[in-house]
Coordinates of N, CA and C in Angstrom, one line a residue:
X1421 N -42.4 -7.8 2.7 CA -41.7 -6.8 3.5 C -42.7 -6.2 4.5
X1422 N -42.5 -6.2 5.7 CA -43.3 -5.6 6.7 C -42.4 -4.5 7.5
X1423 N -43.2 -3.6 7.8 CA -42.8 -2.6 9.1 C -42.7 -3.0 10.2
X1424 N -41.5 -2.8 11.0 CA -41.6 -2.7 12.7 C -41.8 -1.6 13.0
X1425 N -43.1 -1.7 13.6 CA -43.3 0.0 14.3 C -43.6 -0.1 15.5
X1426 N -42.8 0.9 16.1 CA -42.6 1.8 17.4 C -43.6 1.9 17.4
X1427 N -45.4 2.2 18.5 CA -45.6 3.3 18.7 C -46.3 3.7 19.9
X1428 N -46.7 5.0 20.2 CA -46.8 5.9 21.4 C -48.0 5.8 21.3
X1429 N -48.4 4.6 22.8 CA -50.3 4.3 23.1 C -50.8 5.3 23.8
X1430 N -49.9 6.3 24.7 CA -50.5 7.4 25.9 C -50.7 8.3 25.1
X1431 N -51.9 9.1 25.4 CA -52.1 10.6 25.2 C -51.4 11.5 25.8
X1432 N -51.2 12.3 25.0 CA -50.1 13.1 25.8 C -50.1 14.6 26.0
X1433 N -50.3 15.0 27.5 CA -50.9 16.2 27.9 C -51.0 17.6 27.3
X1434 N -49.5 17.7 26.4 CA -49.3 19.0 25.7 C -50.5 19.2 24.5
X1435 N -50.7 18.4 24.4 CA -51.7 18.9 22.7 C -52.8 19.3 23.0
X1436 N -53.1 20.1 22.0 CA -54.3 21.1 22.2 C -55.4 20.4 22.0
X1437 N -56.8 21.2 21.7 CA -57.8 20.6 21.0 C -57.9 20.3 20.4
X1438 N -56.7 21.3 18.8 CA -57.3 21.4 18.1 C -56.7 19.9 17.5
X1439 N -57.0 20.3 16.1 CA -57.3 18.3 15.4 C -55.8 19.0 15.0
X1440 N -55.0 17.3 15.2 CA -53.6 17.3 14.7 C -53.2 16.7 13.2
X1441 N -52.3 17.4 12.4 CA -51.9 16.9 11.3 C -50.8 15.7 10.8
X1442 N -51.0 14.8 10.8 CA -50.3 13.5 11.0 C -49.4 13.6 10.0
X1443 N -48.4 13.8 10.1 CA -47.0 13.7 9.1 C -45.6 12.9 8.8
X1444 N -45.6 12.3 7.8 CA -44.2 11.5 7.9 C -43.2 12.2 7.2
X1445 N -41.9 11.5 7.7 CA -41.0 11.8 7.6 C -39.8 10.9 7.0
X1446 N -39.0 10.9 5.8 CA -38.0 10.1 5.8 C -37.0 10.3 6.4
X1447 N -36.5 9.6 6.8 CA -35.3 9.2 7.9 C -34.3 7.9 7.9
X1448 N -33.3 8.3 8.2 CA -32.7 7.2 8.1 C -31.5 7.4 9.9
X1449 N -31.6 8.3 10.4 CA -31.0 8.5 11.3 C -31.9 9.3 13.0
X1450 N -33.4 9.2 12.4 CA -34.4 10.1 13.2 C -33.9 11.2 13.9
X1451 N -33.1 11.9 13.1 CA -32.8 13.3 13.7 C -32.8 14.7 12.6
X1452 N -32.5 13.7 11.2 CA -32.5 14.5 9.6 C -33.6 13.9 8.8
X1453 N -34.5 15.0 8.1 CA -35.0 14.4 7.3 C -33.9 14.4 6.0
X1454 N -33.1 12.7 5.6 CA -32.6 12.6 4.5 C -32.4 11.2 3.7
X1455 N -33.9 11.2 3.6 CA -33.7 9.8 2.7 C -34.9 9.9 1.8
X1456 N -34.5 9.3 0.2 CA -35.5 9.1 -0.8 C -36.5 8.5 0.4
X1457 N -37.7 8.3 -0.3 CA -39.0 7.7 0.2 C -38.6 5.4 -0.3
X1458 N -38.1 5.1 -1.6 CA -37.7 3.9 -1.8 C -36.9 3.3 -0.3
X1459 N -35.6 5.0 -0.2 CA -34.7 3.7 0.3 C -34.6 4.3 2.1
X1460 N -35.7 4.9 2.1 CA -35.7 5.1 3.5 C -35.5 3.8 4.3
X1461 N -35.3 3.7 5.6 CA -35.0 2.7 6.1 C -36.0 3.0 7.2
X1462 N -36.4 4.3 7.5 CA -37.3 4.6 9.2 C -38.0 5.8 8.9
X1463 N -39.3 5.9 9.1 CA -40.1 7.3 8.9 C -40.7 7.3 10.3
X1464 N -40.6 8.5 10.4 CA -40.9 9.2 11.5 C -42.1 10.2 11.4
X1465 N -43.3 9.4 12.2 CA -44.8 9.8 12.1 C -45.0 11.0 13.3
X1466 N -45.3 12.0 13.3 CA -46.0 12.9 13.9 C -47.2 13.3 13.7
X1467 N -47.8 13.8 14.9 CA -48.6 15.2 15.1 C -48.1 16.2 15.4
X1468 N -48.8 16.6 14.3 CA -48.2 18.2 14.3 C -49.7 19.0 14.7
X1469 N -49.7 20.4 15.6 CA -50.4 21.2 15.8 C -50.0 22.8 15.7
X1470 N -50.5 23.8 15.7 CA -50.1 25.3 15.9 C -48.9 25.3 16.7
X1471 N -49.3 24.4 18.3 CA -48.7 24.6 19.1 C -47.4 23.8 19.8
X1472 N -47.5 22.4 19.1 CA -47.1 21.2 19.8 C -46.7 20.4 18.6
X1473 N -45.7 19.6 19.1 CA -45.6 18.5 18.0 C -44.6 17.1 18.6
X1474 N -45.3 15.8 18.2 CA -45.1 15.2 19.0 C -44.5 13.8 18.6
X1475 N -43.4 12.8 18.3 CA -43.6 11.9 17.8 C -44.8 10.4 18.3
X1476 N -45.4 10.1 17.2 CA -46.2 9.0 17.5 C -46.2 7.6 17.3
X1477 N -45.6 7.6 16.1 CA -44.9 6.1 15.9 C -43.9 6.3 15.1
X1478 N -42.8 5.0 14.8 CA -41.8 5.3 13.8 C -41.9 3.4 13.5
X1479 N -41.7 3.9 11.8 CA -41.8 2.7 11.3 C -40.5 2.4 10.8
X1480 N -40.0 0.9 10.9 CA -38.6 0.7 10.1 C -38.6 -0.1 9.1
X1481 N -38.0 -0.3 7.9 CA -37.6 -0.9 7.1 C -36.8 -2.0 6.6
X1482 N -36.5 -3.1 6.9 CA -35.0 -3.5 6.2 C -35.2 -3.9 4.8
X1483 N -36.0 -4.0 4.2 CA -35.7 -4.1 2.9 C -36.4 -3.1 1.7
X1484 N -35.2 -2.3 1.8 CA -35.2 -1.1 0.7 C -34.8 -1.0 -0.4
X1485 N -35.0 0.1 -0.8 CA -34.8 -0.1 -2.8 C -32.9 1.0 -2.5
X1486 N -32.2 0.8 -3.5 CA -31.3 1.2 -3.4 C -31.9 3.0 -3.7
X1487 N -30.6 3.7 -3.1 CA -31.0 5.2 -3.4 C -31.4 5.5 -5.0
X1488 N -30.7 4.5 -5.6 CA -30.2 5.4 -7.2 C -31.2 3.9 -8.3
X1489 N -31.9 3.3 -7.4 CA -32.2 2.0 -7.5 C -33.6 2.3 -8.9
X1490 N -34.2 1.1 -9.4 CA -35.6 1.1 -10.2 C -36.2 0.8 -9.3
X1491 N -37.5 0.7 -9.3 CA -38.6 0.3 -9.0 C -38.9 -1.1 -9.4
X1492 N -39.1 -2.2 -9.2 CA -39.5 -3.8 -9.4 C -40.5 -3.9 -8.7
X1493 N -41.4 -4.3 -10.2 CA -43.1 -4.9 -9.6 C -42.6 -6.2 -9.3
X1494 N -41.7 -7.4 -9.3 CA -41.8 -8.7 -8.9 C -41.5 -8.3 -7.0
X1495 N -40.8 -7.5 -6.7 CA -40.1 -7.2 -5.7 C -40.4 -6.1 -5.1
X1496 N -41.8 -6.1 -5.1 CA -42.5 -4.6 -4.9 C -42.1 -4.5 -3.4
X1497 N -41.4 -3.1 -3.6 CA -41.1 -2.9 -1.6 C -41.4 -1.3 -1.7
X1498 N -42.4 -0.9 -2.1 CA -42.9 0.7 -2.2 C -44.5 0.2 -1.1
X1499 N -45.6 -0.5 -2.3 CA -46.4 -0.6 -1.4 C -46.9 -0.8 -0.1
X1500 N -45.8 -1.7 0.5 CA -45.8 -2.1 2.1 C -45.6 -0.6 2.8
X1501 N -44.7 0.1 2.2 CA -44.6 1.4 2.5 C -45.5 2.5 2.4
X1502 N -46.5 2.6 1.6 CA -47.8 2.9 1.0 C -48.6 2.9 2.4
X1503 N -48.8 1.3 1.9 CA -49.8 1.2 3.4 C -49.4 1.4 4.9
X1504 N -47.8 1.6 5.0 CA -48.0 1.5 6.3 C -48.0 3.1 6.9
X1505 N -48.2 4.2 5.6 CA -48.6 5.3 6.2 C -49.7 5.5 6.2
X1506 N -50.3 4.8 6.1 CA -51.8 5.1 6.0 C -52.0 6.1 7.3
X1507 N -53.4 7.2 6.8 CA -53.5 8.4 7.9 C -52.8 9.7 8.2
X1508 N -51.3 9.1 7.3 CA -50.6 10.5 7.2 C -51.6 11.5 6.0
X1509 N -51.2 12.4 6.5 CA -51.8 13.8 5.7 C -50.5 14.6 4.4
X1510 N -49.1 14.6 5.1 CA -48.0 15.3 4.4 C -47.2 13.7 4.7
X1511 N -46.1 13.3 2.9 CA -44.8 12.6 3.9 C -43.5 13.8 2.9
X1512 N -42.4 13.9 3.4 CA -41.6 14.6 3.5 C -40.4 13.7 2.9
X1513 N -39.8 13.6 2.0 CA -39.0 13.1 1.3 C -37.7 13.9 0.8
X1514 N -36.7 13.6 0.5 CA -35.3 14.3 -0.1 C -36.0 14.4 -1.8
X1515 N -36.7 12.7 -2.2 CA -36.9 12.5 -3.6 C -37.6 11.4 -3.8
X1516 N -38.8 11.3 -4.6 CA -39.6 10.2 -5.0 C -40.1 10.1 -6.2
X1517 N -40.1 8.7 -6.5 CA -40.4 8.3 -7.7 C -41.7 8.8 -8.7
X1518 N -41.8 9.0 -9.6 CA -42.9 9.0 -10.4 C -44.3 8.0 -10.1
X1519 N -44.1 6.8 -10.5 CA -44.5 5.8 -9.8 C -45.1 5.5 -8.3
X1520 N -44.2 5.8 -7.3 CA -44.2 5.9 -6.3 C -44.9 6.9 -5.3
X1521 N -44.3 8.3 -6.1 CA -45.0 9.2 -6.3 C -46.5 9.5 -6.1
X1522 N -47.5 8.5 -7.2 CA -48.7 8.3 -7.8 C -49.2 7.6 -6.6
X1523 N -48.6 6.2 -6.2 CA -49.4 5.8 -5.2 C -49.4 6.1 -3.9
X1524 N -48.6 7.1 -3.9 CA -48.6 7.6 -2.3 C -49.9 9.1 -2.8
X1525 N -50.1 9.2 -3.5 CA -51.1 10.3 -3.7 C -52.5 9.7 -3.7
X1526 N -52.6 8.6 -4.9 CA -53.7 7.5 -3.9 C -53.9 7.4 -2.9
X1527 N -53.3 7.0 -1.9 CA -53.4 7.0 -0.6 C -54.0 8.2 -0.2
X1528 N -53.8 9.0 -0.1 CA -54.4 10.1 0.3 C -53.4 10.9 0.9
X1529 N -51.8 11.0 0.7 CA -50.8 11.3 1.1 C -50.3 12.2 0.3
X1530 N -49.7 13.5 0.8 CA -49.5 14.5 -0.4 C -47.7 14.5 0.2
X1531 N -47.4 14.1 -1.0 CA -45.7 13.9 -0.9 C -44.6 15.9 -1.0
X1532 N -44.1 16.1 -0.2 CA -43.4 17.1 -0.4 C -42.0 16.7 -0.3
X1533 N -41.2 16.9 -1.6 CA -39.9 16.9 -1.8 C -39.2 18.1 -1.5
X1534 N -37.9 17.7 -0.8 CA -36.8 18.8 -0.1 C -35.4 18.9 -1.3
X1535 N -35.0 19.8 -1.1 CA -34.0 19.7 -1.8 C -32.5 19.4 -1.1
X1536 N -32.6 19.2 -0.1 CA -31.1 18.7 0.8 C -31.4 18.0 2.2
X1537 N -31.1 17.5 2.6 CA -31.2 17.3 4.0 C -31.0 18.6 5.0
X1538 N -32.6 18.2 6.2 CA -32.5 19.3 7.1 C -32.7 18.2 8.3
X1539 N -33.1 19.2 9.7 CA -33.4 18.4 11.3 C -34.5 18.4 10.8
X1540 N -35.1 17.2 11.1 CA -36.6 17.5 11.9 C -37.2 18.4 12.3
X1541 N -36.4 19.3 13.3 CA -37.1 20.1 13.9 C -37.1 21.2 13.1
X1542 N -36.7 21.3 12.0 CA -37.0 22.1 11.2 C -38.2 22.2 10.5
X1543 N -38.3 20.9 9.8 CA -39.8 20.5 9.3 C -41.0 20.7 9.9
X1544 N -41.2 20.6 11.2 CA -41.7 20.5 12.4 C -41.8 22.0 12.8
X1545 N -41.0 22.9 12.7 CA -41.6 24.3 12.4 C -42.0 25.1 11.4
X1546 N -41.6 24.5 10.5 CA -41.9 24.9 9.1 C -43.9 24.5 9.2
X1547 N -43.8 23.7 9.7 CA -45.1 22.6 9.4 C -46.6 23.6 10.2
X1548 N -45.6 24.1 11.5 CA -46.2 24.8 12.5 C -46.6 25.9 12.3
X1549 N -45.9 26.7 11.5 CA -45.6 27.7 10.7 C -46.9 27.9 9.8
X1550 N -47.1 26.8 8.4 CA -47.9 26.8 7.8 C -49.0 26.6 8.5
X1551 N -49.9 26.0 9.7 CA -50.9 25.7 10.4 C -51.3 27.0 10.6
X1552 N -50.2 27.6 11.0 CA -50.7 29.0 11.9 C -51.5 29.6 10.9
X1553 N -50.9 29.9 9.5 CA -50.9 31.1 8.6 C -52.3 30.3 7.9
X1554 N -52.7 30.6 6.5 CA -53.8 29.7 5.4 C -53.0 28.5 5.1
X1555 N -53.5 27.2 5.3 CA -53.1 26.2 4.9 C -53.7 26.0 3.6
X1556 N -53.1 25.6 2.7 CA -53.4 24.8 1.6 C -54.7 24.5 1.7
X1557 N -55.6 24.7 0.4 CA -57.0 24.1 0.6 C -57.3 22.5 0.7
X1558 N -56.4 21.5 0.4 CA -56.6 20.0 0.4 C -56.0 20.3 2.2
X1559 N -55.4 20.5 2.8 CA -54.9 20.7 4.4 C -56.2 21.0 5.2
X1560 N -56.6 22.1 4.9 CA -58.3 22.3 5.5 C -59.0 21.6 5.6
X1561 N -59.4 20.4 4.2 CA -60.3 19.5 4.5 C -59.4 18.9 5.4
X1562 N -58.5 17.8 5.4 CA -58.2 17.0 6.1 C -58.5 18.2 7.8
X1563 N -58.0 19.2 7.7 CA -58.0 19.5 9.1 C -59.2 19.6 9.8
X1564 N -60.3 20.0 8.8 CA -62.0 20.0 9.0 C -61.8 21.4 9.3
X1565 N -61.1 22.3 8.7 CA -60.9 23.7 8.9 C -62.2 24.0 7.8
X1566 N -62.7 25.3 7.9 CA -63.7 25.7 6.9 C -62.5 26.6 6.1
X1567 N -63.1 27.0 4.8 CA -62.6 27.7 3.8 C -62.4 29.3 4.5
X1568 N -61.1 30.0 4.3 CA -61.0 30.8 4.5 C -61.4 32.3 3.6
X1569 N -61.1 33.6 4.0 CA -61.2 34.4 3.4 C -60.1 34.9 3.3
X1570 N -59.2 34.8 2.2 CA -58.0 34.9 1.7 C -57.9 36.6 1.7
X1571 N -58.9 37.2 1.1 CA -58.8 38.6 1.2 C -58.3 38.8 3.1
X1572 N -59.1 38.5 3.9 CA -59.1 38.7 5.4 C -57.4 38.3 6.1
X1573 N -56.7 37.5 5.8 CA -55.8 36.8 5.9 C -54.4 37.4 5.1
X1574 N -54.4 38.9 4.5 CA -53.9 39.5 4.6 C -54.4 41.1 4.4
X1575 N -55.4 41.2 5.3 CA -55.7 42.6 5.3 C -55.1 43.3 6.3
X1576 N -54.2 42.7 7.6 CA -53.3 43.2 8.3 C -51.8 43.5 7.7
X1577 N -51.9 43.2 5.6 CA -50.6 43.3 6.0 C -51.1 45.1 4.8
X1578 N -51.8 45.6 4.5 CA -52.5 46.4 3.9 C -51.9 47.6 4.8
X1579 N -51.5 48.7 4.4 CA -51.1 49.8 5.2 C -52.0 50.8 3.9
X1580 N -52.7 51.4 4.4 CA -53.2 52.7 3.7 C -52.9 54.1 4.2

């Protein structure tokens, strides 16, 4: 099983300096994130920044694991999917496997499970949201952000 991927060769004027956070997305319709990570059929790769967010490539599927499906090492169709996010930072899923789970964490891919179907553009501010505020310490490295002062990062919300 291979990916057909879309993707976007031009740089594109809105983005900042700063370093962008590459994130996928399951999709089955590129407007909701709503599909397991098995039976996605299309993920949808961004940069995400504070300020900007952009699609960069989208990869498709046709041979997927059913929603409600097992996992089959003869008929392995997770890994192709593995590797073809290679470089994502976050993928965004409805639900993923244990298994599956593991290897996307190898990768260097930190999987966040949703509890319903939302837009995109929700995730996408949600995402923007977190950038702005303290990101997660494994987010930092990837961003080459230095360690914060957590005390400092809410001492405006301190009223004496």
């Amino acid at each position: 099983m291979t990916a057909r991927r879309l993707r976007l060769i031009e740089p594109e004027e809105s983005m900042t300096s700063e370093t962008p956070l590459k994130i996928a997305i399951a999709t089955n319709d590129m407007e909701h994130l709503d599909a397991h990570f098995g039976s996605a059929r299309k993920f949808a790769i961004y940069e995400v920044t504070t300020a900007a967010a952009r699609v960069v490539e989208v990869l498709e599927f046709d041979d997927v694991t059913a929603q409600s499906g097992q996992h089959n090492d003869i008929d392995d169709r997770i890994t192709p999917k593995v590797e073809a996010l290679s470089g994502c930072a976050l993928l965004f899923v409805l639900a993923i496997g244990g298994p599956s789970a593991a290897k996307v964490v190898r990768a260097g891919i930190h999987p966040i499970k949703r509890k319903a179907p939302e837009p995109i553009a929700e995730v996408l501010a949600q995402t923007q949201t977190m950038l702005k505020g303290s990101p997660p310490p494994f987010l930092r490295k990837v961003l080459c952000r230095p360690k914060t002062d957590f005390a400092a990062d809410y001492a405006e919300d301190v009223s004496e």
